[in-house]
Short mmCIF file of C-alpha atoms in Angstrom, two decimals:
data_model
loop_
_atom_site.label_atom_id
_atom_site.label_comp_id
_atom_site.label_asym_id
_atom_site.label_seq_id
_atom_site.Cartn_x
_atom_site.Cartn_y
_atom_site.Cartn_z
CA ILE A 1 48.72 -0.25 -11.84
CA MET A 2 45.84 -0.74 -14.29
CA ILE A 3 42.52 0.61 -13.05
CA ILE A 4 39.45 -1.17 -14.40
CA ASN A 5 36.57 1.19 -15.10
CA ASN A 6 33.49 -1.01 -15.00
CA SER A 7 30.19 0.62 -14.13
CA LEU A 8 28.44 -2.75 -14.44
CA LEU A 9 30.40 -4.34 -11.61
CA SER A 10 27.87 -3.44 -8.91
CA ASN A 11 27.86 -4.90 -5.42
CA ASP A 12 25.17 -7.39 -6.44
CA ASN A 13 27.23 -8.50 -9.43
CA LYS A 14 30.31 -8.81 -7.24
CA LYS A 15 28.35 -11.10 -4.92
CA SER A 16 27.12 -13.18 -7.85
CA ILE A 17 30.67 -13.51 -9.20
CA LYS A 18 31.87 -14.56 -5.75
CA TYR A 19 29.14 -17.23 -5.54
CA LEU A 20 30.01 -18.38 -9.05
CA LYS A 21 33.69 -18.78 -8.24
CA ILE A 22 32.99 -20.73 -5.05
CA SER A 23 30.43 -22.93 -6.82
CA ILE A 24 32.68 -23.66 -9.79
CA ILE A 25 35.65 -24.53 -7.58
CA SER A 26 33.38 -26.93 -5.68
CA ALA A 27 32.23 -28.43 -8.99
CA ILE A 28 35.83 -28.87 -10.14
CA ILE A 29 36.59 -30.83 -6.95
CA VAL A 30 33.51 -33.02 -7.45
CA SER A 31 34.50 -33.58 -11.09
CA LEU A 32 37.98 -34.69 -10.03
CA ILE A 33 36.40 -37.16 -7.61
CA LEU A 34 34.20 -38.48 -10.43
CA ILE A 35 37.25 -38.91 -12.67
CA TYR A 36 39.02 -40.81 -9.90
CA GLU A 37 35.95 -42.99 -9.29
CA HIS A 38 35.63 -43.66 -13.03
CA TYR A 39 39.11 -45.20 -13.24
CA LYS A 40 39.22 -46.64 -9.74
CA PRO A 41 39.05 -50.44 -9.78
CA GLY A 42 36.36 -52.07 -7.72
CA ILE A 43 33.39 -50.53 -5.98
CA SER A 44 33.10 -46.74 -5.86
CA SER A 45 32.88 -44.98 -2.50
CA CYS A 46 29.61 -43.36 -3.62
CA ASP A 47 27.98 -46.69 -4.46
CA ILE A 48 25.26 -47.27 -1.88
CA ASN A 49 23.13 -49.85 -3.68
CA SER A 50 21.90 -50.68 -7.18
CA LYS A 51 19.60 -47.63 -7.12
CA ILE A 52 22.18 -45.12 -5.89
CA SER A 53 25.50 -45.63 -7.63
CA CYS A 54 28.12 -43.54 -9.43
CA THR A 55 29.75 -46.61 -10.98
CA ILE A 56 26.64 -47.88 -12.76
CA VAL A 57 26.12 -44.50 -14.43
CA SER A 58 29.76 -43.68 -15.23
CA GLN A 59 30.52 -47.15 -16.60
CA SER A 60 27.37 -47.30 -18.73
CA ILE A 61 27.03 -46.34 -22.40
CA TYR A 62 25.82 -42.95 -21.17
CA GLY A 63 29.01 -42.31 -19.21
CA THR A 64 31.14 -41.41 -22.22
CA LEU A 65 30.84 -39.15 -25.24
CA LEU A 66 33.06 -39.84 -28.24
CA ASN A 67 34.93 -42.29 -25.99
CA VAL A 68 35.70 -39.50 -23.49
CA PRO A 69 34.33 -39.91 -19.94
CA LEU A 70 31.74 -37.25 -19.15
CA SER A 71 33.57 -36.55 -15.90
CA ILE A 72 36.60 -35.34 -17.87
CA LEU A 73 34.48 -33.29 -20.26
CA GLY A 74 32.72 -31.78 -17.26
CA PHE A 75 35.98 -30.97 -15.51
CA ILE A 76 37.19 -29.07 -18.59
CA TRP A 77 33.84 -27.29 -18.87
CA PHE A 78 34.03 -26.07 -15.26
CA PHE A 79 37.69 -25.11 -15.63
CA ILE A 80 36.90 -22.95 -18.68
CA TYR A 81 33.92 -21.45 -16.84
CA PHE A 82 36.13 -20.49 -13.91
CA ILE A 83 38.62 -18.75 -16.22
CA CYS A 84 35.77 -16.79 -17.81
CA ILE A 85 34.34 -15.74 -14.44
CA TRP A 86 37.78 -14.73 -13.18
CA LYS A 87 38.28 -12.70 -16.37
CA LEU A 88 34.80 -11.22 -15.97
CA GLU A 89 35.75 -9.73 -12.62
CA THR A 90 38.66 -7.78 -14.16
CA SER A 91 37.07 -6.72 -17.44
CA ASN A 92 35.88 -3.29 -18.52
CA SER A 93 32.24 -2.47 -19.23
CA ASN A 94 32.21 -3.56 -22.89
CA SER A 95 34.10 -6.78 -22.29
CA PHE A 96 31.96 -7.43 -19.22
CA LYS A 97 28.78 -7.51 -21.32
CA GLU A 98 30.26 -9.78 -23.97
CA LEU A 99 31.87 -12.19 -21.52
CA SER A 100 28.86 -12.40 -19.22
CA PHE A 101 26.67 -13.02 -22.26
CA PHE A 102 29.00 -15.85 -23.29
CA CYS A 103 28.96 -17.28 -19.75
CA PHE A 104 25.17 -17.30 -19.81
CA TYR A 105 25.13 -19.40 -23.00
CA TRP A 106 28.01 -21.54 -21.73
CA ASN A 107 25.96 -22.31 -18.63
CA SER A 108 22.81 -22.84 -20.70
CA PHE A 109 24.65 -25.49 -22.71
CA ALA A 110 25.32 -27.41 -19.49
CA ILE A 111 21.60 -27.45 -18.72
CA LEU A 112 21.18 -29.75 -21.73
CA PHE A 113 23.58 -32.23 -20.16
CA ILE A 114 21.54 -32.18 -16.97
CA PHE A 115 18.55 -33.43 -18.95
CA TYR A 116 20.79 -35.95 -20.69
CA LEU A 117 22.10 -37.39 -17.42
CA ILE A 118 18.63 -37.44 -15.85
CA TYR A 119 17.48 -39.41 -18.89
CA ALA A 120 20.46 -41.75 -18.45
CA GLU A 121 19.66 -42.25 -14.77
CA TYR A 122 16.04 -42.98 -15.67
CA GLN A 123 17.08 -45.57 -18.25
CA LEU A 124 19.51 -47.19 -15.81
CA ARG A 125 17.07 -46.88 -12.88
CA THR A 126 19.98 -45.50 -10.88
CA ILE A 127 20.85 -42.14 -9.33
CA CYS A 128 24.43 -40.87 -9.38
CA PRO A 129 24.88 -38.84 -6.14
CA LEU A 130 27.91 -36.85 -7.30
CA CYS A 131 26.27 -36.12 -10.66
CA THR A 132 23.22 -34.80 -8.80
CA ILE A 133 25.44 -32.46 -6.78
CA LEU A 134 26.86 -31.10 -10.05
CA HIS A 135 23.33 -30.62 -11.39
CA PHE A 136 22.44 -28.36 -8.48
CA ILE A 137 25.72 -26.46 -8.81
CA ILE A 138 25.08 -25.85 -12.52
CA LEU A 139 21.56 -24.60 -11.78
CA PHE A 140 22.87 -22.33 -9.02
CA CYS A 141 25.51 -20.95 -11.39
CA TYR A 142 22.84 -20.44 -14.04
CA TRP A 143 20.78 -18.38 -11.61
CA ASN A 144 23.75 -16.17 -10.72
CA ILE A 145 24.94 -15.59 -14.29
CA TRP A 146 21.34 -14.80 -15.26
CA LYS A 147 21.21 -12.19 -12.47
CA ILE A 148 24.40 -10.59 -13.77
CA ASN A 149 23.08 -10.41 -17.33
CA SER A 150 19.71 -9.11 -16.20
CA THR A 151 21.36 -6.00 -14.71
CA PHE A 152 21.85 -4.69 -18.23
CA LYS A 153 18.86 -6.59 -19.66
CA PHE A 154 21.13 -8.78 -21.75
CA SER A 155 21.88 -5.63 -23.75
CA LYS A 156 21.34 -6.01 -27.50
CA LEU A 157 24.18 -8.38 -28.05
CA SER A 158 23.68 -11.28 -30.41
CA LEU A 159 25.48 -14.58 -30.17
CA THR A 160 27.13 -13.80 -33.52
CA SER A 161 28.60 -10.53 -32.28
CA VAL A 162 29.81 -12.19 -29.12
CA PHE A 163 31.41 -14.93 -31.21
CA TYR A 164 33.42 -12.46 -33.26
CA SER A 165 34.38 -10.45 -30.18
CA LEU A 166 35.52 -13.53 -28.29
CA ILE A 167 36.71 -15.64 -31.20
CA TYR A 168 40.00 -16.30 -29.42
CA LEU A 169 38.04 -17.92 -26.58
CA PHE A 170 35.97 -20.08 -28.93
CA PHE A 171 39.16 -21.16 -30.70
CA PHE A 172 40.79 -22.04 -27.38
CA ILE A 173 37.77 -24.14 -26.33
CA PHE A 174 37.65 -25.88 -29.70
CA ILE A 175 41.35 -26.81 -29.56
CA ILE A 176 41.14 -28.08 -25.98
CA TYR A 177 38.19 -30.37 -26.64
CA LEU A 178 39.63 -31.50 -29.98
CA ILE A 179 42.88 -32.55 -28.31
CA ILE A 180 40.98 -34.47 -25.62
CA ILE A 181 38.79 -36.27 -28.18
CA ILE A 182 41.81 -37.20 -30.30
CA MET A 183 43.69 -38.48 -27.24
CA PHE A 184 40.84 -40.76 -26.20
CA ASN A 185 40.29 -42.08 -29.72
CA GLN A 186 43.87 -43.16 -30.38
CA PRO A 187 44.27 -46.95 -30.64
CA ASN A 188 46.38 -48.32 -27.84
CA SER A 189 49.33 -50.64 -28.39
CA SER A 190 47.34 -53.79 -27.61
CA GLN A 191 44.73 -52.89 -30.21
CA ILE A 192 47.44 -52.25 -32.82
CA ILE A 193 49.10 -55.60 -32.06
CA LEU A 194 45.73 -57.38 -32.19
CA ASN A 195 44.89 -55.79 -35.54
CA ASN A 196 48.32 -56.69 -36.95
CA ASN A 197 47.92 -60.28 -35.77
CA ASN A 198 44.49 -60.48 -37.37
CA ASN A 199 45.85 -59.10 -40.64
CA ASN A 200 48.76 -61.55 -40.59
CA GLN A 201 46.39 -64.41 -39.88
CA ASN A 202 44.11 -63.37 -42.74
CA ASN A 203 47.06 -63.14 -45.12
CA HIS A 204 48.29 -66.53 -43.98
CA ASN A 205 44.87 -68.08 -44.58
CA LYS A 206 44.72 -66.54 -48.06
CA ASN A 207 48.16 -67.92 -48.95
CA ASN A 208 47.19 -71.38 -47.73
CA HIS A 209 43.99 -71.22 -49.72
CA ASN A 210 45.90 -70.27 -52.86
#
């Protein structure tokens, strides 16, 4: 049996990690609902009126990034976050600092998307209820990961040192998101057929003109 010697895993940090795990699992469930609602035909179950609607936001130009629905990108983000928090609980003191530092920046990155979605809702004059729930979950997670990092005053770690220490994690994240982006940017069969028909038609017109 491997015994983890981690002096930084205090009772307060254990509570924060517990809250993080519960919050992230809840966010994953909400993200799955958003993915379902995004592809569900017809009216979404969280559409109340034109001012409170998940469909208006998710189906707008703000609902995708590089042709990938934000709900899917968010689901992957939360899934990676959960893996990091689970790993954080079983790490030693040195790894704990590095991983918690990474989690803090990982959570900080999500704060930017909160502002992005609030801006989108403002432009659309619509509030997405499920998105708002995720906003509060992200802020709650941010508060807890900040508390964990504050126990060792964020140490003297730099983002560069964390990158080199956790380069395998950055590589994993890069590959996952790259695969997703490539998958959603592949032309489907109907597009290929349409393009081929257009090319054949253009060639036919050129031959007739000649």
